[in-house]
Tab-separated table of C-alpha atoms in Angstrom:
chain	number	residue	atom	x	y	z
S	155	MET	CA	8.319	8.249	-13.458
S	156	LYS	CA	10.479	10.394	-16.203
S	157	ILE	CA	13.328	8.940	-18.390
S	158	VAL	CA	16.332	9.130	-15.758
S	159	LYS	CA	19.965	10.352	-16.033
S	160	PRO	CA	21.016	7.436	-13.428
S	161	LEU	CA	24.086	8.766	-12.785
S	162	LEU	CA	22.775	12.476	-12.059
S	163	VAL	CA	20.080	10.974	-9.705
S	164	ALA	CA	22.854	9.134	-8.009
S	165	ALA	CA	25.163	11.965	-7.089
S	166	ALA	CA	22.275	13.825	-6.279
S	167	VAL	CA	21.548	11.016	-3.353
S	168	ALA	CA	24.855	10.576	-2.436
S	169	ALA	CA	24.855	14.368	-1.647
S	170	ALA	CA	21.808	13.816	0.521
S	171	LEU	CA	22.943	10.753	2.273
S	172	SER	CA	24.872	12.454	5.195
S	173	THR	CA	21.491	13.535	6.725
S	174	ALA	CA	19.190	11.087	4.880
S	175	SER	CA	18.396	9.070	8.604
S	176	ALA	CA	17.106	12.236	10.507
S	177	ALA	CA	13.331	12.433	9.674
S	178	PHE	CA	13.283	8.791	9.907
S	179	ALA	CA	14.511	8.473	13.432
S	180	ALA	CA	12.184	11.176	14.472
S	181	GLY	CA	9.089	8.926	15.076
S	182	ALA	CA	6.766	11.631	13.777
S	183	GLU	CA	5.180	11.330	10.357
S	184	ALA	CA	6.923	13.440	7.886
S	185	VAL	CA	5.641	16.216	6.101
S	186	ARG	CA	8.178	15.571	3.250
S	187	PRO	CA	10.665	12.586	1.420
S	188	ASP	CA	13.548	12.297	3.781
S	189	ALA	CA	16.968	14.102	2.563
S	190	ALA	CA	18.085	11.099	0.500
S	191	THR	CA	14.824	10.234	-1.237
S	192	SER	CA	14.084	14.159	-1.936
S	193	GLY	CA	17.453	14.532	-3.596
S	194	PHE	CA	16.366	11.451	-5.682
S	195	LEU	CA	13.097	13.058	-6.771
S	196	ALA	CA	14.356	16.559	-7.401
S	197	ALA	CA	16.954	14.990	-10.082
S	198	LEU	CA	13.896	12.758	-11.422
S	199	ASN	CA	11.718	15.526	-11.849
S	200	GLY	CA	14.062	17.828	-13.276
S	201	GLN	CA	14.273	15.726	-16.342
S	202	LYS	CA	12.241	16.769	-19.410
S	203	GLY	CA	11.697	13.098	-20.282
S	204	PRO	CA	8.199	11.548	-21.416
S	205	GLY	CA	6.151	9.380	-18.975
S	206	LEU	CA	7.363	6.087	-18.343
S	207	GLU	CA	3.852	5.130	-19.613
S	208	THR	CA	3.859	6.344	-22.729
S	209	LEU	CA	6.843	4.314	-23.501
S	210	SER	CA	7.253	1.290	-25.522
S	211	PRO	CA	7.697	-1.515	-22.874
S	212	ALA	CA	11.242	-2.075	-24.371
S	213	LYS	CA	12.427	1.525	-23.639
S	214	ALA	CA	10.383	1.464	-20.329
S	215	ARG	CA	12.475	-1.412	-19.024
S	216	GLN	CA	15.569	-0.116	-20.047
S	217	VAL	CA	14.747	2.708	-17.842
S	218	LEU	CA	14.931	0.953	-14.976
S	219	VAL	CA	18.072	-0.959	-16.158
S	220	ASP	CA	19.832	2.692	-16.510
S	221	ALA	CA	18.419	3.795	-13.297
S	222	GLN	CA	19.849	1.135	-11.742
S	223	ASN	CA	23.108	0.568	-13.155
S	224	GLY	CA	23.664	4.127	-12.531
S	225	ALA	CA	24.691	3.490	-8.786
S	226	LYS	CA	27.294	1.303	-7.269
S	227	VAL	CA	25.896	-1.329	-4.561
S	228	ASP	CA	27.230	-4.467	-2.845
S	229	LEU	CA	26.484	-7.503	-4.645
S	230	SER	CA	29.153	-9.815	-2.734
S	231	GLY	CA	28.207	-12.666	-0.589
S	232	ILE	CA	25.943	-14.562	-2.688
S	233	GLU	CA	26.081	-17.386	-5.466
S	234	VAL	CA	23.934	-17.360	-8.232
S	235	SER	CA	22.572	-19.947	-10.832
S	236	ASN	CA	19.717	-20.569	-12.873
S	237	ARG	CA	17.700	-23.463	-14.548
S	238	THR	CA	14.226	-23.987	-15.705
S	239	ILE	CA	11.598	-26.308	-13.930
S	240	GLU	CA	8.722	-28.046	-15.097
S	241	GLN	CA	5.386	-28.121	-12.969
S	242	ASP	CA	1.721	-28.372	-14.287
S	243	GLY	CA	3.100	-28.384	-17.789
S	244	LEU	CA	4.407	-25.064	-17.638
S	245	SER	CA	8.481	-24.762	-17.957
S	246	VAL	CA	9.542	-21.579	-15.406
S	247	PRO	CA	13.173	-20.263	-15.685
S	248	VAL	CA	14.115	-19.323	-11.891
S	249	THR	CA	17.561	-18.232	-10.610
S	250	ILE	CA	18.596	-19.548	-7.396
S	251	VAL	CA	20.549	-17.261	-5.267
S	252	ARG	CA	22.566	-18.743	-1.932
S	253	PRO	CA	24.466	-17.202	0.863
S	254	GLN	CA	28.035	-17.592	-0.722
S	255	GLY	CA	30.160	-20.389	0.840
S	256	ALA	CA	26.699	-22.128	2.573
S	257	THR	CA	26.617	-25.962	2.614
S	258	GLY	CA	23.581	-28.034	3.598
S	259	THR	CA	20.217	-27.551	3.127
S	260	LEU	CA	18.585	-24.558	3.639
S	261	PRO	CA	15.275	-22.729	3.847
S	262	VAL	CA	13.966	-21.091	0.934
S	263	PHE	CA	11.587	-17.994	-0.065
S	264	MET	CA	10.554	-17.613	-3.525
S	265	PHE	CA	10.983	-13.921	-4.900
S	266	PHE	CA	8.713	-12.599	-7.102
S	267	HIS	CA	9.912	-9.274	-8.761
S	268	GLY	CA	8.193	-5.906	-9.266
S	269	GLY	CA	8.137	-3.449	-12.276
S	270	GLY	CA	4.120	-3.820	-13.022
S	271	TRP	CA	4.197	-6.951	-14.709
S	272	ILE	CA	6.085	-5.269	-17.230
S	273	LEU	CA	9.544	-3.975	-16.080
S	274	GLY	CA	12.180	-6.054	-13.907
S	275	ASP	CA	13.898	-8.813	-13.986
S	276	PHE	CA	17.222	-10.506	-12.094
S	277	PRO	CA	19.489	-8.099	-12.529
S	278	THR	CA	17.454	-5.048	-11.780
S	279	HIS	CA	16.332	-7.033	-8.248
S	280	GLU	CA	19.843	-8.555	-7.824
S	281	ARG	CA	20.766	-6.137	-5.029
S	282	LEU	CA	17.644	-6.263	-3.142
S	283	VAL	CA	17.513	-10.009	-3.175
S	284	ARG	CA	21.143	-10.139	-2.431
S	285	ASP	CA	20.436	-8.032	0.734
S	286	LEU	CA	17.711	-10.689	1.444
S	287	VAL	CA	19.704	-13.689	1.066
S	288	VAL	CA	22.792	-12.332	3.087
S	289	GLN	CA	20.912	-11.272	6.166
S	290	SER	CA	18.617	-14.122	6.663
S	291	GLY	CA	20.659	-16.653	5.476
S	292	ALA	CA	18.172	-18.592	2.981
S	293	VAL	CA	18.069	-19.036	-0.358
S	294	ALA	CA	16.037	-17.167	-2.786
S	295	VAL	CA	14.578	-18.684	-5.956
S	296	PHE	CA	13.658	-15.892	-8.277
S	297	VAL	CA	10.929	-16.393	-10.439
S	298	ASN	CA	11.409	-15.071	-13.939
S	299	TYR	CA	7.567	-14.915	-15.070
S	300	THR	CA	6.876	-14.044	-18.289
S	301	PRO	CA	5.878	-10.490	-18.333
S	302	SER	CA	3.046	-7.755	-19.792
S	303	PRO	CA	2.130	-7.334	-22.295
S	304	GLU	CA	3.876	-10.440	-23.692
S	305	ALA	CA	1.518	-12.458	-21.503
S	306	HIS	CA	-1.487	-11.413	-19.467
S	307	TYR	CA	-3.503	-12.369	-16.482
S	308	PRO	CA	-3.578	-15.229	-15.293
S	309	VAL	CA	-0.344	-16.769	-16.958
S	310	ALA	CA	2.434	-14.913	-14.861
S	311	ILE	CA	0.485	-15.815	-11.371
S	312	ASN	CA	0.446	-19.562	-12.452
S	313	GLN	CA	3.798	-19.712	-13.498
S	314	ALA	CA	4.459	-17.959	-10.078
S	315	TYR	CA	2.307	-20.893	-8.021
S	316	ALA	CA	3.652	-23.463	-10.101
S	317	ALA	CA	7.534	-22.635	-9.406
S	318	THR	CA	6.380	-22.605	-5.822
S	319	LYS	CA	4.904	-26.059	-5.949
S	320	TRP	CA	8.037	-27.309	-7.824
S	321	VAL	CA	10.515	-25.851	-5.068
S	322	ALA	CA	8.314	-27.547	-2.270
S	323	ALA	CA	8.281	-30.913	-3.866
S	324	HIS	CA	11.506	-30.862	-5.479
S	325	GLY	CA	13.862	-28.511	-3.189
S	326	ALA	CA	16.422	-30.975	-2.400
S	327	GLU	CA	17.450	-30.992	-5.968
S	328	ILE	CA	18.768	-27.472	-5.577
S	329	GLY	CA	19.795	-27.544	-1.975
S	330	VAL	CA	17.224	-26.381	0.074
S	331	ASP	CA	14.017	-27.657	2.533
S	332	GLY	CA	11.057	-27.291	0.624
S	333	SER	CA	9.175	-27.608	3.975
S	334	ARG	CA	10.574	-24.388	5.297
S	335	LEU	CA	9.426	-22.247	2.471
S	336	ALA	CA	8.023	-18.613	2.155
S	337	VAL	CA	6.838	-16.487	-0.576
S	338	VAL	CA	8.072	-12.673	-0.850
S	339	GLY	CA	7.667	-9.819	-3.358
S	340	ASN	CA	7.921	-6.172	-4.257
S	341	SER	CA	5.265	-4.123	-5.556
S	342	VAL	CA	3.302	-6.328	-8.049
S	343	GLY	CA	5.276	-9.044	-6.519
S	344	GLY	CA	4.157	-8.396	-3.367
S	345	ASN	CA	0.761	-9.032	-5.298
S	346	MET	CA	1.811	-12.008	-6.567
S	347	ALA	CA	3.263	-13.284	-3.224
S	348	ALA	CA	-0.049	-12.619	-1.809
S	349	VAL	CA	-1.847	-14.308	-4.195
S	350	VAL	CA	0.075	-17.307	-4.521
S	351	ALA	CA	-0.191	-17.535	-0.643
S	352	LEU	CA	-4.096	-17.643	-1.403
S	353	MET	CA	-3.727	-19.882	-3.981
S	354	ALA	CA	-1.602	-22.654	-2.031
S	355	LYS	CA	-4.581	-22.652	0.790
S	356	ASP	CA	-7.428	-22.760	-1.832
S	357	LYS	CA	-5.605	-25.763	-3.609
S	358	GLY	CA	-4.600	-27.769	-1.065
S	359	GLY	CA	-0.898	-26.887	-0.615
S	360	PRO	CA	2.251	-26.110	-0.713
S	361	ALA	CA	2.599	-25.286	3.032
S	362	ILE	CA	3.995	-21.824	3.116
S	363	ARG	CA	5.090	-20.490	6.359
S	364	PHE	CA	5.386	-16.620	5.966
S	365	GLN	CA	4.385	-14.012	3.212
S	366	GLY	CA	6.777	-10.922	2.646
S	367	LEU	CA	5.104	-8.173	1.093
S	368	LEU	CA	7.043	-5.112	0.172
S	369	TRP	CA	4.907	-1.961	-0.662
S	370	PRO	CA	2.649	-4.573	-2.505
S	371	VAL	CA	-0.327	-4.015	-5.447
S	372	THR	CA	-3.496	-5.210	-3.546
S	373	ASP	CA	-6.461	-3.869	-5.636
S	374	HIS	CA	-6.930	-1.895	-8.863
S	375	ASN	CA	-8.827	1.033	-6.921
S	376	PHE	CA	-6.819	4.376	-8.168
S	377	ASN	CA	-8.761	6.330	-5.914
S	378	THR	CA	-7.551	5.894	-2.525
S	379	GLY	CA	-6.175	8.514	-0.469
S	380	SER	CA	-3.037	7.683	-0.853
S	381	TYR	CA	-3.495	7.712	-5.029
S	382	ASN	CA	-4.948	11.237	-4.496
S	383	ALA	CA	-2.267	12.825	-2.679
S	384	PHE	CA	0.541	10.938	-4.505
S	385	GLN	CA	-0.238	10.539	-7.940
S	386	GLN	CA	2.055	12.602	-9.400
S	387	GLY	CA	5.895	13.607	-8.463
S	388	HIS	CA	6.815	11.060	-6.196
S	389	PHE	CA	8.307	8.404	-8.677
S	390	LEU	CA	5.323	5.918	-9.006
S	391	THR	CA	2.036	7.796	-10.606
S	392	ARG	CA	-1.472	7.342	-11.241
S	393	PRO	CA	-1.218	7.145	-14.620
S	394	MET	CA	1.821	4.393	-14.603
S	395	MET	CA	-0.461	2.073	-12.479
S	396	LYS	CA	-3.060	2.348	-14.812
S	397	TRP	CA	-0.939	1.633	-17.505
S	398	PHE	CA	0.757	-1.549	-15.718
S	399	TRP	CA	-2.850	-2.629	-14.742
S	400	ASP	CA	-4.090	-2.434	-18.708
S	401	ALA	CA	-0.937	-4.626	-20.041
S	402	TYR	CA	-2.014	-7.234	-17.131
S	403	THR	CA	-5.564	-7.132	-17.772
S	404	LYS	CA	-8.217	-4.687	-18.652
S	405	ASN	CA	-10.861	-7.396	-18.021
S	406	GLU	CA	-12.875	-5.986	-15.061
S	407	ALA	CA	-14.110	-9.255	-13.747
S	408	GLN	CA	-10.697	-10.644	-13.919
S	409	ARG	CA	-9.323	-7.424	-11.907
S	410	ASN	CA	-11.661	-7.958	-9.604
S	411	GLU	CA	-10.842	-12.022	-8.972
S	412	ILE	CA	-8.920	-12.578	-5.507
S	413	TYR	CA	-6.148	-13.509	-7.457
S	414	ALA	CA	-5.563	-10.668	-9.058
S	415	SER	CA	-6.860	-8.213	-6.213
S	416	PRO	CA	-6.418	-9.741	-3.079
S	417	LEU	CA	-7.935	-7.239	-1.129
S	418	ARG	CA	-11.522	-8.059	-2.924
S	419	ALA	CA	-10.960	-11.401	-0.667
S	420	THR	CA	-13.207	-11.823	2.104
S	421	THR	CA	-12.071	-12.470	5.621
S	422	ALA	CA	-13.373	-16.192	5.270
S	423	GLN	CA	-11.433	-16.459	2.338
S	424	LEU	CA	-8.344	-15.158	3.912
S	425	LYS	CA	-8.553	-16.653	7.241
S	426	GLY	CA	-6.089	-19.529	7.777
S	427	LEU	CA	-3.346	-17.789	5.796
S	428	PRO	CA	0.621	-17.680	6.743
S	429	PRO	CA	1.913	-14.982	8.592
S	430	ALA	CA	2.584	-11.840	7.163
S	431	LEU	CA	4.994	-8.806	7.393
S	432	ILE	CA	3.621	-5.914	4.968
S	433	GLN	CA	6.219	-2.766	4.745
S	434	VAL	CA	4.537	0.530	3.247
S	435	ALA	CA	6.281	3.688	2.209
S	436	GLN	CA	4.492	7.109	3.162
S	437	PHE	CA	4.661	8.824	-0.195
S	438	ASP	CA	3.384	5.950	-2.280
S	439	VAL	CA	0.272	5.557	-4.339
S	440	LEU	CA	-0.269	1.909	-2.993
S	441	ARG	CA	0.373	2.653	0.524
S	442	ASP	CA	-3.249	2.793	1.592
S	443	GLU	CA	-4.073	-0.470	-0.214
S	444	GLY	CA	-1.015	-2.161	1.336
S	445	GLU	CA	-2.294	-0.790	5.045
S	446	ALA	CA	-5.787	-2.091	3.969
S	447	TYR	CA	-4.796	-5.581	3.043
S	448	GLY	CA	-2.723	-5.851	6.470
S	449	ARG	CA	-6.229	-4.901	8.504
S	450	LYS	CA	-7.987	-7.380	6.710
S	451	LEU	CA	-5.483	-10.055	7.230
S	452	ASP	CA	-5.633	-9.239	10.818
S	453	ALA	CA	-9.565	-9.283	10.968
S	454	ALA	CA	-9.568	-12.661	9.511
S	455	GLY	CA	-6.961	-13.552	12.233
S	456	VAL	CA	-3.842	-13.909	10.344
S	457	ASP	CA	-0.837	-12.950	12.147
S	458	ALA	CA	0.134	-9.905	10.290
S	459	THR	CA	2.059	-6.719	10.971
S	460	THR	CA	2.223	-3.891	8.746
S	461	THR	CA	4.990	-1.313	8.993
S	462	ARG	CA	4.866	2.157	7.350
S	463	TYR	CA	8.652	3.712	6.425
S	464	ASP	CA	8.201	7.583	6.792
S	465	GLY	CA	9.776	9.891	4.558
S	466	THR	CA	9.896	7.146	1.445
S	467	ILE	CA	8.808	6.553	-1.808
S	468	HIS	CA	7.427	3.583	-3.384
S	469	ASP	CA	10.078	0.776	-3.979
S	470	PHE	CA	12.571	2.599	-1.658
S	471	GLY	CA	14.183	-0.707	-0.874
S	472	LEU	CA	14.514	-1.547	-4.400
S	473	LEU	CA	16.491	1.796	-5.942
S	474	ASN	CA	20.262	1.252	-5.757
S	475	ALA	CA	20.275	4.958	-5.722
S	476	LEU	CA	18.336	4.612	-2.101
S	477	ALA	CA	20.226	1.062	-1.056
S	478	GLU	CA	22.372	3.407	1.464
S	479	ASP	CA	19.316	5.242	2.952
S	480	ALA	CA	18.285	4.659	6.790
S	481	PRO	CA	14.481	3.336	5.746
S	482	THR	CA	15.806	0.914	2.986
S	483	LYS	CA	18.460	-0.640	5.106
S	484	ALA	CA	15.741	-0.958	8.299
S	485	ALA	CA	13.426	-2.440	5.747
S	486	MET	CA	16.078	-5.212	4.510
S	487	LYS	CA	17.222	-5.799	8.051
S	488	ALA	CA	13.295	-6.287	9.377
S	489	MET	CA	12.078	-8.262	6.341
S	490	ALA	CA	15.486	-10.794	6.368
S	491	ASN	CA	14.807	-11.148	10.277
S	492	GLU	CA	11.559	-12.277	9.858
S	493	ILE	CA	12.212	-14.865	7.008
S	494	ALA	CA	14.982	-16.375	9.239
S	495	THR	CA	12.633	-16.389	12.118
S	496	ARG	CA	9.382	-17.605	10.594
S	497	LEU	CA	11.990	-20.254	8.739
S	498	LYS	CA	13.706	-21.871	11.348
């Protein structure tokens, strides 16, 4: 990923959207990204900027902000508020996103954001969260965990678990039913959702009904088939992922812990986890580890479904430039439907 001129990317994507669904609808595995994604990548890879991993955290964060602001998206239909919760000696700021005009006590899902533990915040993820809230009818509690390198493993995951415990116990304070609770996240946020589900199982609660893992990080192995195939030129690169992991933890023993790399868990450790929907992208370095986690959950007897979206790249469902692409719409609808069904 290079520094992007976001308006150029948005224009390239808009020009391609009229034919974006062709490869996706065909059913066969695509040999190249779909039209909209190809337009995005052409604009991205045509820039002569330094790699994201060479920038300071502040400058890298601004790259994502600028890219997301470069495309107009629908942010209607939600009500947003902020508060700080106190749990287990931790103060964790959260952003609460409700369906607009909804009354009564609603089901709730925790949302843990992506960005390699370094980038990302609520504004960069607002459209993705909005889509899930509006389509599911559930409330999202977006956890503003402390990023890296300001904090290192396990600070962020402990904050994520603490926030989940608080919502389960004090949901009435924010108008949600803490007994109808799910965990959802994208990329490293998918890692955190998987890990919070593991922590809840290991530590005796809270009860989680569903885990939604969008193109998740599940391991620290940079030598999988998808890493080797898509390490450059497909938005998320191998050097970027190494940079992200180094900021989170350089300690090999910590990286091997199941609360950092849930794919390292045994089937016995995974047994009894809540149902999962895992979504992965065809042209993503993280594809193989996401699919491997789905297979391992299935082997452990967990109700797990893994869906691969052909023609797509990492974080296709997050990128505002691809918000109108057919795979993004399909992925958001599928995840929202699963949230709604599991939290009835």
